[in-house]
Tab-separated table of C-alpha atoms and ligand atoms in Angstrom:
chain	number	residue	atom	x	y	z
A	515	MET	CA	0.000	0.000	0.000
A	516	ASP	CA	1.116	3.610	-0.499
A	517	LYS	CA	1.197	6.548	1.861
A	518	LEU	CA	2.039	10.206	1.366
A	519	VAL	CA	4.639	11.727	3.645
A	520	VAL	CA	4.204	15.484	4.059
A	521	ARG	CA	6.652	17.821	5.778
A	522	GLY	CA	4.746	20.655	7.326
A	523	ASN	CA	5.540	24.332	7.247
A	524	SER	CA	6.794	24.302	3.676
A	525	SER	CA	5.181	27.038	1.626
A	526	LEU	CA	2.948	26.528	-1.363
A	527	THR	CA	4.190	28.988	-3.939
A	528	GLY	CA	2.618	27.456	-7.052
A	529	PRO	CA	1.820	27.278	-9.832
A	530	LEU	CA	-0.654	24.406	-9.872
A	531	THR	CA	-2.489	22.917	-12.853
A	532	VAL	CA	-5.944	21.386	-12.761
A	533	GLY	CA	-6.622	18.136	-14.648
A	534	GLY	CA	-9.763	16.737	-16.226
A	535	SER	CA	-12.885	16.173	-14.158
A	536	LYS	CA	-13.391	12.732	-12.632
A	537	ASN	CA	-17.099	13.242	-12.196
A	538	THR	CA	-17.587	14.237	-15.835
A	539	ALA	CA	-15.207	11.658	-17.311
A	540	LEU	CA	-17.117	8.735	-15.777
A	541	PRO	CA	-20.546	9.551	-17.267
A	542	LEU	CA	-18.878	10.450	-20.584
A	543	MET	CA	-17.375	6.971	-20.611
A	544	ALA	CA	-20.826	5.506	-19.984
A	545	ALA	CA	-22.256	7.623	-22.824
A	546	THR	CA	-19.864	6.092	-25.360
A	547	LEU	CA	-21.744	2.804	-24.906
A	548	LEU	CA	-24.868	4.312	-26.469
A	549	ALA	CA	-23.245	4.497	-29.903
A	550	GLU	CA	-22.017	1.627	-32.003
A	551	GLY	CA	-18.401	2.333	-32.990
A	552	PRO	CA	-15.392	4.135	-31.553
A	553	SER	CA	-15.643	7.330	-29.500
A	554	THR	CA	-12.810	9.301	-27.963
A	555	ILE	CA	-12.648	11.477	-24.848
A	556	THR	CA	-9.761	13.875	-24.312
A	557	ASN	CA	-8.533	15.497	-21.084
A	558	VAL	CA	-9.281	12.306	-19.127
A	559	PRO	CA	-7.352	12.207	-15.829
A	560	ASP	CA	-5.243	9.172	-14.971
A	561	LEU	CA	-7.186	8.119	-11.894
A	562	ARG	CA	-8.040	4.844	-10.233
A	563	ASP	CA	-11.751	5.482	-10.844
A	564	VAL	CA	-11.154	5.912	-14.580
A	565	ARG	CA	-9.220	2.636	-14.673
A	566	THR	CA	-11.900	0.885	-12.613
A	567	PHE	CA	-14.653	2.069	-14.928
A	568	SER	CA	-12.595	1.003	-17.966
A	569	LYS	CA	-12.602	-2.516	-16.521
A	570	VAL	CA	-16.360	-2.411	-15.918
A	571	ILE	CA	-16.917	-1.395	-19.542
A	572	ARG	CA	-14.486	-4.003	-20.902
A	573	TYR	CA	-16.314	-6.715	-18.970
A	574	GLY	CA	-19.309	-6.244	-21.282
A	575	GLY	CA	-17.186	-6.685	-24.429
A	576	PRO	CA	-16.251	-3.180	-25.648
A	577	SER	CA	-12.592	-2.279	-26.069
A	578	VAL	CA	-11.194	0.581	-24.004
A	579	THR	CA	-7.785	2.093	-24.678
A	580	PHE	CA	-6.322	4.751	-22.434
A	581	ASP	CA	-3.201	6.792	-23.066
A	582	PRO	CA	-2.506	8.302	-19.619
A	583	ASP	CA	0.228	10.624	-20.914
A	584	ALA	CA	-2.007	12.073	-23.612
A	585	HIS	CA	-5.022	11.847	-21.279
A	586	THR	CA	-7.023	10.335	-24.106
A	587	LEU	CA	-9.441	7.461	-23.732
A	588	SER	CA	-11.187	5.614	-26.563
A	589	VAL	CA	-14.070	3.187	-26.305
A	590	ASP	CA	-15.291	1.021	-29.158
A	591	ALA	CA	-18.690	-0.234	-28.097
A	592	THR	CA	-19.334	-2.216	-31.295
A	593	THR	CA	-18.498	-5.418	-29.475
A	594	LEU	CA	-20.812	-4.860	-26.487
A	595	GLN	CA	-22.327	-8.323	-25.902
A	596	THR	CA	-22.702	-8.842	-22.152
A	597	PRO	CA	-24.950	-6.247	-20.513
A	598	VAL	CA	-23.658	-6.966	-17.037
A	599	ALA	CA	-21.763	-4.996	-14.363
A	600	PRO	CA	-20.627	-7.460	-11.678
A	601	TYR	CA	-20.493	-6.831	-7.936
A	602	GLU	CA	-16.717	-7.322	-7.800
A	603	MET	CA	-16.332	-4.154	-9.879
A	604	VAL	CA	-19.336	-2.058	-8.823
A	605	LYS	CA	-18.437	-2.371	-5.138
A	606	LYS	CA	-15.150	-0.582	-5.871
A	607	MET	CA	-16.830	2.445	-7.387
A	608	ARG	CA	-20.451	3.520	-7.111
A	609	ALA	CA	-20.401	5.390	-10.423
A	610	SER	CA	-20.303	1.938	-12.077
A	611	PHE	CA	-24.049	2.055	-11.499
A	612	TYR	CA	-24.201	4.329	-14.578
A	613	MET	CA	-24.003	1.048	-16.468
A	614	LEU	CA	-27.703	0.571	-15.680
A	615	GLY	CA	-28.869	3.467	-17.837
A	616	ALA	CA	-26.221	2.940	-20.508
A	617	LEU	CA	-26.891	-0.782	-20.928
A	618	LEU	CA	-30.666	-0.349	-20.880
A	619	GLY	CA	-30.364	2.369	-23.500
A	620	ARG	CA	-28.078	0.396	-25.750
A	621	CYS	CA	-29.098	-3.245	-25.198
A	622	GLY	CA	-32.624	-3.062	-23.759
A	623	GLN	CA	-31.479	-5.099	-20.796
A	624	ALA	CA	-29.012	-4.855	-17.928
A	625	LYS	CA	-27.862	-6.807	-14.919
A	626	VAL	CA	-26.041	-4.423	-12.622
A	627	SER	CA	-24.929	-5.027	-9.063
A	628	LEU	CA	-26.308	-2.759	-6.358
A	629	PRO	CA	-23.357	-0.733	-5.044
A	630	GLY	CA	-23.978	-1.272	-1.319
A	631	GLY	CA	-22.944	1.247	1.353
A	632	CYS	CA	-20.121	3.740	1.162
A	633	ALA	CA	-17.362	4.806	3.549
A	634	TRP	CA	-19.482	7.466	5.212
A	635	GLY	CA	-22.856	5.702	5.326
A	636	PRO	CA	-25.755	4.650	3.141
A	637	ARG	CA	-25.967	6.134	-0.318
A	638	PRO	CA	-29.181	4.758	-1.790
A	639	VAL	CA	-29.854	4.296	-5.505
A	640	ASP	CA	-33.633	4.076	-5.106
A	641	LEU	CA	-34.223	7.137	-7.299
A	642	HIS	CA	-32.262	5.606	-10.178
A	643	ILE	CA	-34.452	2.517	-9.997
A	644	LYS	CA	-37.780	4.297	-9.494
A	645	GLY	CA	-36.943	6.644	-12.358
A	646	MET	CA	-36.142	3.786	-14.750
A	647	LYS	CA	-39.472	2.196	-13.795
A	648	ALA	CA	-41.288	5.477	-14.428
A	649	PHE	CA	-39.735	5.496	-17.907
A	650	GLY	CA	-41.108	2.016	-18.597
A	651	ALA	CA	-38.335	-0.368	-17.526
A	652	ASP	CA	-39.193	-3.682	-15.926
A	653	ILE	CA	-36.965	-4.042	-12.863
A	654	GLU	CA	-36.415	-6.837	-10.359
A	655	LEU	CA	-33.912	-7.097	-7.552
A	656	ASP	CA	-32.345	-10.493	-7.006
A	657	GLU	CA	-29.230	-11.618	-5.144
A	658	GLY	CA	-27.857	-8.095	-4.891
A	659	TYR	CA	-28.386	-7.334	-8.565
A	660	VAL	CA	-30.754	-5.074	-10.466
A	661	HIS	CA	-32.202	-6.999	-13.416
A	662	ALA	CA	-33.687	-4.484	-15.821
A	663	SER	CA	-35.260	-4.754	-19.247
A	664	THR	CA	-37.256	-2.600	-21.640
A	665	PRO	CA	-40.282	-3.604	-23.725
A	666	PRO	CA	-39.232	-5.042	-27.151
A	667	SER	CA	-39.604	-1.642	-28.826
A	668	GLY	CA	-37.575	0.132	-26.129
A	669	LEU	CA	-38.434	2.354	-23.163
A	670	GLU	CA	-41.656	4.282	-23.544
A	671	GLY	CA	-40.411	7.302	-21.582
A	672	GLY	CA	-42.293	9.119	-18.836
A	673	THR	CA	-41.987	11.733	-16.118
A	674	PHE	CA	-40.015	11.392	-12.909
A	675	ARG	CA	-39.316	13.848	-10.103
A	676	LEU	CA	-36.043	13.518	-8.185
A	677	ASP	CA	-36.454	14.117	-4.483
A	678	PRO	CA	-33.837	14.858	-3.310
A	679	VAL	CA	-32.049	16.189	-6.343
A	680	SER	CA	-29.433	13.653	-7.393
A	681	VAL	CA	-26.404	13.995	-9.683
A	682	GLY	CA	-26.118	10.262	-10.321
A	683	ALA	CA	-29.831	9.628	-10.888
A	684	THR	CA	-30.034	12.561	-13.337
A	685	ILE	CA	-27.130	11.071	-15.295
A	686	ASN	CA	-28.473	7.507	-15.218
A	687	LEU	CA	-31.954	8.584	-16.302
A	688	LEU	CA	-30.524	10.658	-19.143
A	689	LEU	CA	-28.522	7.646	-20.315
A	690	ALA	CA	-31.704	5.554	-20.403
A	691	ALA	CA	-34.022	8.217	-21.849
A	692	VAL	CA	-32.062	9.549	-24.829
A	693	THR	CA	-32.807	6.462	-26.939
A	694	ALA	CA	-36.336	5.803	-25.582
A	695	GLN	CA	-39.254	5.472	-28.002
A	696	GLY	CA	-41.108	8.423	-26.556
A	697	SER	CA	-40.403	11.586	-24.619
A	698	SER	CA	-39.315	11.837	-20.976
A	699	LYS	CA	-39.157	14.529	-18.370
A	700	ILE	CA	-36.830	14.699	-15.340
A	701	GLU	CA	-38.066	17.148	-12.716
A	702	ASN	CA	-35.794	18.592	-10.031
A	703	ALA	CA	-32.791	17.508	-12.118
A	704	ALA	CA	-29.223	18.196	-10.999
A	705	THR	CA	-27.536	21.282	-12.469
A	706	GLU	CA	-23.955	20.455	-11.464
A	707	PRO	CA	-21.497	21.482	-14.199
A	708	ASP	CA	-20.538	17.807	-14.547
A	709	VAL	CA	-24.135	16.959	-15.460
A	710	VAL	CA	-24.389	19.845	-17.918
A	711	ALA	CA	-21.112	18.926	-19.646
A	712	PHE	CA	-22.227	15.317	-19.901
A	713	GLY	CA	-25.622	16.370	-21.301
A	714	ARG	CA	-23.908	18.550	-23.919
A	715	ALA	CA	-21.819	15.559	-25.025
A	716	LEU	CA	-25.024	13.527	-25.405
A	717	GLN	CA	-26.443	16.348	-27.542
A	718	ASP	CA	-23.297	16.238	-29.671
A	719	MET	CA	-23.986	12.529	-30.163
A	720	GLY	CA	-27.467	13.357	-31.480
A	721	ALA	CA	-29.559	13.261	-28.294
A	722	GLN	CA	-32.465	15.695	-28.030
A	723	ILE	CA	-32.387	17.255	-24.565
A	724	ASP	CA	-33.913	20.575	-23.543
A	725	GLY	CA	-33.253	22.404	-20.287
A	726	LEU	CA	-29.656	21.447	-19.453
A	727	GLY	CA	-28.514	23.518	-16.483
A	728	THR	CA	-32.118	23.993	-15.280
A	729	ARG	CA	-34.205	21.873	-12.895
A	730	THR	CA	-36.392	20.445	-15.687
A	731	LEU	CA	-34.982	18.276	-18.441
A	732	GLU	CA	-37.121	17.246	-21.401
A	733	ILE	CA	-35.832	14.471	-23.586
A	734	GLN	CA	-37.170	13.321	-26.927
A	735	GLY	CA	-35.851	9.824	-27.616
A	736	VAL	CA	-33.931	9.168	-30.839
A	737	ASP	CA	-33.267	5.790	-32.508
A	738	ALA	CA	-29.537	5.745	-31.879
A	739	LEU	CA	-26.649	8.032	-30.947
A	740	ASN	CA	-23.573	8.746	-33.035
A	741	THR	CA	-19.974	8.267	-32.036
A	742	GLY	CA	-17.768	11.305	-31.555
A	743	THR	CA	-14.819	12.986	-29.902
A	744	PHE	CA	-15.435	14.909	-26.686
A	745	ARG	CA	-13.258	17.108	-24.520
A	746	ASN	CA	-13.706	16.506	-20.814
A	747	THR	CA	-14.134	19.577	-18.583
A	748	PRO	CA	-11.577	20.611	-15.926
A	749	ASP	CA	-12.103	19.178	-12.434
A	750	ARG	CA	-13.915	21.782	-10.357
A	751	ILE	CA	-13.259	20.003	-7.072
A	752	GLU	CA	-9.527	19.817	-7.773
A	753	LEU	CA	-9.641	23.551	-8.572
A	754	GLY	CA	-11.479	24.264	-5.301
A	755	THR	CA	-9.033	22.078	-3.378
A	756	PHE	CA	-6.033	23.910	-4.840
A	757	ILE	CA	-7.614	27.288	-4.058
A	758	LEU	CA	-8.117	26.265	-0.418
A	759	MET	CA	-4.568	24.891	-0.228
A	760	ALA	CA	-3.215	28.182	-1.547
A	761	ALA	CA	-5.429	30.130	0.868
A	762	THR	CA	-3.872	28.308	3.826
A	763	ALA	CA	-0.339	27.242	2.882
A	764	SER	CA	1.074	30.041	0.724
A	765	PRO	CA	3.184	32.861	2.143
A	766	PRO	CA	0.840	35.791	2.987
A	767	GLY	CA	0.850	38.439	0.277
A	768	THR	CA	2.441	36.172	-2.351
A	769	PRO	CA	0.048	35.309	-5.214
A	770	VAL	CA	-0.300	31.648	-6.234
A	771	GLN	CA	-1.519	30.857	-9.727
A	772	ILE	CA	-3.761	27.914	-10.534
A	773	HIS	CA	-4.085	27.123	-14.227
A	774	LYS	CA	-6.616	25.375	-16.425
A	775	GLY	CA	-9.619	25.394	-14.102
A	776	THR	CA	-13.082	26.694	-14.992
A	777	HIS	CA	-13.890	28.987	-12.107
A	778	GLU	CA	-17.588	29.321	-13.033
A	779	HIS	CA	-17.924	25.644	-12.105
A	780	LEU	CA	-17.121	26.413	-8.472
A	781	GLY	CA	-20.508	28.127	-8.156
A	782	PRO	CA	-21.236	31.542	-6.626
A	783	VAL	CA	-21.610	30.438	-2.992
A	784	PHE	CA	-18.096	28.999	-2.717
A	785	LYS	CA	-16.679	32.227	-4.138
A	786	GLU	CA	-18.722	34.393	-1.790
A	787	ARG	CA	-17.737	32.455	1.322
A	788	LEU	CA	-14.109	32.461	0.243
A	789	SER	CA	-14.073	36.185	-0.216
A	790	GLU	CA	-15.656	36.613	3.248
A	791	THR	CA	-12.610	34.869	4.754
A	792	GLY	CA	-10.454	37.715	3.440
A	793	VAL	CA	-8.599	35.687	0.786
A	794	ASP	CA	-7.935	37.748	-2.309
A	795	VAL	CA	-8.878	35.737	-5.395
A	796	SER	CA	-8.873	36.945	-8.972
A	797	TYR	CA	-10.617	34.825	-11.570
A	798	GLY	CA	-9.114	35.076	-15.047
A	799	ASP	CA	-10.105	33.147	-18.190
A	800	ASP	CA	-7.772	30.255	-17.592
A	801	THR	CA	-6.046	31.171	-14.337
A	802	VAL	CA	-7.195	31.717	-10.788
A	803	THR	CA	-4.814	33.760	-8.637
A	804	VAL	CA	-5.010	33.361	-4.869
A	805	THR	CA	-3.334	35.683	-2.388
A	806	ARG	CA	-3.448	34.735	1.257
A	807	PRO	CA	-3.963	37.544	3.773
A	808	ASP	CA	-2.100	37.686	7.100
A	809	GLU	CA	-5.188	36.357	8.860
A	810	LEU	CA	-8.242	34.486	7.639
A	811	ARG	CA	-11.677	35.143	9.078
A	812	PRO	CA	-13.791	32.158	10.221
A	813	VAL	CA	-16.760	31.717	7.874
A	814	SER	CA	-19.437	29.044	8.272
A	815	ILE	CA	-20.636	27.058	5.269
A	816	GLU	CA	-23.522	24.788	4.472
A	817	THR	CA	-23.321	22.368	1.554
A	818	ALA	CA	-26.094	22.264	-1.025
A	819	PRO	CA	-26.652	21.058	-4.571
A	820	PHE	CA	-25.156	23.311	-7.278
A	821	PRO	CA	-25.047	26.302	-7.352
A	822	GLY	CA	-24.581	25.806	-3.589
A	823	PHE	CA	-21.366	24.957	-1.777
A	824	ALA	CA	-20.148	21.519	-2.949
A	825	THR	CA	-20.125	18.731	-0.368
A	826	ASP	CA	-16.897	17.535	-2.023
A	827	LEU	CA	-15.150	20.665	-0.682
A	828	GLN	CA	-16.390	20.667	2.918
A	829	ALA	CA	-13.534	18.580	4.384
A	830	GLN	CA	-10.999	20.976	2.847
A	831	TRP	CA	-12.961	23.972	4.185
A	832	THR	CA	-12.813	22.386	7.642
A	833	VAL	CA	-9.015	22.533	7.463
A	834	LEU	CA	-9.135	26.162	6.364
A	835	LEU	CA	-11.286	27.007	9.399
A	836	GLY	CA	-8.634	25.473	11.636
A	837	THR	CA	-6.195	28.206	10.524
A	838	THR	CA	-8.525	31.035	11.598
A	839	ASP	CA	-8.634	32.673	14.978
A	840	GLY	CA	-12.253	31.915	15.772
A	841	THR	CA	-15.107	29.428	15.574
A	842	ALA	CA	-17.269	28.518	12.588
A	843	THR	CA	-19.324	25.591	11.377
A	844	VAL	CA	-19.458	23.203	8.434
A	845	THR	CA	-22.931	21.748	7.849
A	846	ASP	CA	-23.440	19.038	5.250
A	847	THR	CA	-27.032	18.951	4.013
A	848	ILE	CA	-26.254	16.401	1.277
A	849	TYR	CA	-24.736	13.685	3.453
A	850	ASP	CA	-25.572	13.473	7.171
A	851	ASP	CA	-22.412	11.761	8.275
A	852	ARG	CA	-19.579	12.832	5.991
A	853	PHE	CA	-17.170	13.555	8.826
A	854	LYS	CA	-14.860	10.545	8.892
A	855	HIS	CA	-11.901	12.903	8.456
A	856	VAL	CA	-12.654	14.677	11.731
A	857	PRO	CA	-11.073	12.148	14.154
A	858	GLU	CA	-7.962	12.093	11.933
A	859	LEU	CA	-7.777	15.898	11.855
A	860	GLN	CA	-8.105	15.814	15.639
A	861	ARG	CA	-5.039	13.562	15.739
A	862	LEU	CA	-3.154	16.429	14.106
A	863	GLY	CA	-4.392	18.805	16.796
A	864	MET	CA	-7.501	20.364	15.293
A	865	GLU	CA	-10.343	21.192	17.681
A	866	ILE	CA	-13.606	20.074	16.107
A	867	ASP	CA	-16.932	18.970	17.614
A	868	VAL	CA	-19.472	17.128	15.505
A	869	THR	CA	-23.155	17.230	16.333
A	870	GLY	CA	-25.534	15.741	13.807
A	871	ASN	CA	-24.561	16.978	10.377
A	872	THR	CA	-22.591	19.953	11.679
A	873	ALA	CA	-18.908	20.177	12.540
A	874	THR	CA	-17.906	23.118	14.710
A	875	VAL	CA	-14.292	24.086	14.191
A	876	HIS	CA	-12.422	26.067	16.844
A	877	GLY	CA	-9.526	27.562	14.947
A	878	GLY	CA	-6.233	28.602	16.385
A	879	PRO	CA	-4.315	25.625	17.750
A	880	SER	CA	-1.088	24.863	15.926
A	881	LEU	CA	-1.024	21.417	14.372
A	882	LYS	CA	1.576	18.709	14.916
A	883	GLY	CA	2.345	15.996	12.360
A	884	ALA	CA	1.183	12.421	13.010
A	885	LYS	CA	0.175	9.245	11.213
A	886	VAL	CA	-3.371	9.584	9.923
A	887	MET	CA	-5.674	7.298	8.008
A	888	SER	CA	-7.523	8.146	4.794
A	889	THR	CA	-11.134	6.994	4.817
A	890	ASP	CA	-12.397	8.397	1.531
A	891	LEU	CA	-11.304	10.589	-1.335
A	892	ARG	CA	-12.019	14.093	-0.027
A	893	ALA	CA	-11.164	13.126	3.552
A	894	SER	CA	-7.724	12.038	2.370
A	895	VAL	CA	-6.959	15.293	0.584
A	896	SER	CA	-8.016	17.228	3.692
A	897	LEU	CA	-5.402	15.262	5.635
A	898	VAL	CA	-2.707	16.160	3.119
A	899	MET	CA	-3.805	19.779	3.391
A	900	ALA	CA	-3.624	19.672	7.184
A	901	GLY	CA	-0.243	17.923	6.992
A	902	MET	CA	1.055	20.850	4.935
A	903	LEU	CA	0.181	23.142	7.860
A	904	ALA	CA	1.383	20.915	10.711
A	905	ASN	CA	4.762	21.065	12.389
A	906	GLY	CA	6.883	18.039	11.528
A	907	ARG	CA	6.031	14.965	9.503
A	908	THR	CA	2.571	13.675	8.648
A	909	ASP	CA	2.060	10.225	7.118
A	910	VAL	CA	-1.251	9.982	5.266
A	911	LEU	CA	-1.968	6.250	5.091
A	912	ARG	CA	-4.203	4.346	2.636
A	913	VAL	CA	-3.649	6.920	-0.031
A	914	TYR	CA	-5.418	4.728	-2.590
A	915	HIS	CA	-8.539	6.683	-1.636
A	916	LEU	CA	-6.845	9.872	-2.810
A	917	ASP	CA	-5.662	8.206	-6.027
A	918	ARG	CA	-9.305	7.725	-7.004
A	919	GLY	CA	-9.683	11.427	-7.677
A	920	TYR	CA	-6.396	13.376	-7.679
A	921	GLU	CA	-3.853	12.671	-10.405
A	922	ASP	CA	-0.218	12.961	-9.334
A	923	LEU	CA	-1.112	15.133	-6.354
A	924	GLU	CA	2.285	14.749	-4.719
A	925	GLN	CA	4.093	15.696	-7.935
A	926	LYS	CA	1.911	18.754	-8.396
A	927	LEU	CA	2.413	19.867	-4.783
A	928	HIS	CA	6.136	19.092	-4.881
A	929	HIS	CA	6.575	21.323	-7.933
A	930	ALA	CA	4.554	24.006	-6.134
A	931	GLY	CA	6.960	24.068	-3.182
A	932	ILE	CA	5.625	21.445	-0.764
A	933	THR	CA	7.937	18.780	0.668
A	934	ILE	CA	5.950	15.638	-0.001
A	935	HIS	CA	6.655	12.181	-1.342
A	936	ARG	CA	5.023	8.776	-1.734
A	937	GLU	CA	6.228	5.655	0.076
A	938	GLU	CA	5.149	2.049	0.013
A	939	TYR	CA	4.338	0.413	3.308
A	940	ASP	CA	2.939	-2.850	4.552
A	941	GLU	CA	-0.135	-2.083	6.577
A	942	PHE	CA	-0.368	-5.608	7.916
A	943	ALA	CA	3.294	-5.970	8.889
A	944	GLU	CA	3.927	-6.753	12.553
A	945	PRO	CA	4.967	-3.447	14.158
A	946	ASP	CA	8.611	-3.246	15.156
A	947	LEU	CA	7.945	-2.146	18.749
A	948	GLU	CA	11.582	-1.112	19.264
A	949	ARG	CA	11.308	1.453	16.509
A	950	ILE	CA	7.946	2.959	17.359
A	951	GLU	CA	8.464	6.584	18.322
B	2404	EPZ	C1	-22.130	12.561	-6.946
B	2404	EPZ	O1	-22.485	11.402	-6.212
B	2404	EPZ	C2	-20.622	12.651	-6.912
B	2404	EPZ	N1	-20.058	11.460	-7.529
B	2404	EPZ	C3	-20.130	12.808	-5.485
B	2404	EPZ	O2	-18.736	13.028	-5.511
B	2404	EPZ	C4	-20.797	14.019	-4.840
B	2404	EPZ	O3	-20.456	14.060	-3.483
B	2404	EPZ	C5	-22.321	13.926	-4.980
B	2404	EPZ	O4	-22.692	13.726	-6.365
B	2404	EPZ	C6	-23.039	15.163	-4.483
B	2404	EPZ	O5	-22.610	16.272	-5.211
B	2404	EPZ	C7	-19.941	11.379	-8.838
B	2404	EPZ	O6	-20.285	12.274	-9.576
B	2404	EPZ	C8	-19.324	10.140	-9.386
B	2404	EPZ	P1	-26.224	12.228	-5.417
B	2404	EPZ	P2	-23.932	10.810	-6.317
B	2404	EPZ	O7	-27.020	11.159	-6.043
B	2404	EPZ	O8	-24.451	11.010	-7.683
B	2404	EPZ	C9	-29.448	11.063	-2.075
B	2404	EPZ	C10	-16.493	12.665	-4.927
B	2404	EPZ	O9	-15.882	12.886	-3.842
B	2404	EPZ	N2	-29.902	10.015	-3.001
B	2404	EPZ	O10	-26.277	13.587	-6.026
B	2404	EPZ	O11	-23.915	9.441	-5.771
B	2404	EPZ	C11	-28.036	10.788	-1.539
B	2404	EPZ	O12	-28.060	9.901	-0.451
B	2404	EPZ	C12	-17.884	12.044	-4.931
B	2404	EPZ	O13	-16.015	12.906	-6.029
B	2404	EPZ	C13	-31.013	9.261	-2.674
B	2404	EPZ	O14	-31.626	9.418	-1.621
B	2404	EPZ	O15	-24.712	11.753	-5.307
B	2404	EPZ	C14	-27.568	12.170	-1.194
B	2404	EPZ	O16	-28.068	12.519	0.067
B	2404	EPZ	C15	-18.282	11.515	-3.604
B	2404	EPZ	N3	-31.415	8.288	-3.547
B	2404	EPZ	C16	-28.251	13.050	-2.247
B	2404	EPZ	O17	-29.311	12.254	-2.792
B	2404	EPZ	C17	-30.790	8.069	-4.731
B	2404	EPZ	O18	-31.210	7.181	-5.492
B	2404	EPZ	C18	-27.344	13.479	-3.390
B	2404	EPZ	O19	-26.624	12.340	-3.897
B	2404	EPZ	C19	-29.676	8.858	-5.052
B	2404	EPZ	C20	-29.241	9.829	-4.168
């Protein structure tokens, strides 16, 4: 297993460069299955999740080729024969559940494993299933699998309201609806930039979708989609993470540049809260410039669906609050229990109380490096961020969580001035008690 070793108190001076979006690349990969023939996606990040989803797709018969240096991924779905996504793969990555909509749309049938729980609690897929039923799919659950099929002439289409609004269900229902016989409507649809970019790619393939970026999507089914070449969007959560790293770990008054992000995808609330902390941020076409003030003000946040504050940035915000001289809260309204990073941040010296879905952060205490355990993707990057601020050495263990969503993070941070490297370790090795410090 790998860990990241971070030396604290080194300064982030930049520049940093944002890669392609994980959460857009995955649905784009699913979309390629709707067309017979080869499609290509550019700006695809070299991430564990991309490799996992490539395996899920290959299992059904299509070929997937990925050039990680060129960040280009091609799928030829001509040879799709087995409309199945097995548990062994889906359990590794919930987004594999996008195979349900893609396989139904392309093959008229699908057998897809239910994903099960996730690191921070239940994450149901009931809306995906109810929505497919509302569009005319016949669905049964058996032995942990969803068995789905359409009538012989394809899905009829229908209307379905998402409550709560769901990124994944919006994507899955779009995948199923674009080749339905009739028209479909998704009410209370997600408006996350990842969903909009994915919907635009479907339109480029010939899908008829109205309302992208609004809460109501109307889809008129077409017989088949065309292949194509699509450019993936920049990763908005990586951009937000880098901004928060610069806001906390750069020398005050020294601007840090972050290239190749799309700042509009951060949403207005994140920008407003950030500016309330006193960080000076200028948003250019291709570059965001962050200048840290001498002191940050504590500002509370509450996560919400886009255009609200992204839940995928709340763990990083928690670390930022620790550097302020006051108290503020982080409330997650999307996930009730997404605070697995808190006990690890406490090991580094942060003072945080969690009650219900709110973490109260008492800023001020200086942090001291320690060994800490990653529990999920965004939790792990918050630990790296805290390690950058701590005195001494922090070992962030089980960094495979981080590798799901941040490409070459340690290289990027190293080039930006942070002392950080990756090491292999054996988590199950008997501890050498003589050498434990
Ligand atoms: C997507 O997950 C992202 N994943 C998540 O990012 C992100 O945290 C989340 O959206 C919220 O923005 C991908 O895009 C691959 P949801 P998703 O369906 O689609 C409830 C990361 O770190 N719900 O929008 O699974 C659900 O429990 C990951 O990159 C139902 O009740 O999230 C949650 O409370 C982690 N029933 C809310 O909706 C359902 O059938 C929003 O979840 C589906 C969801």
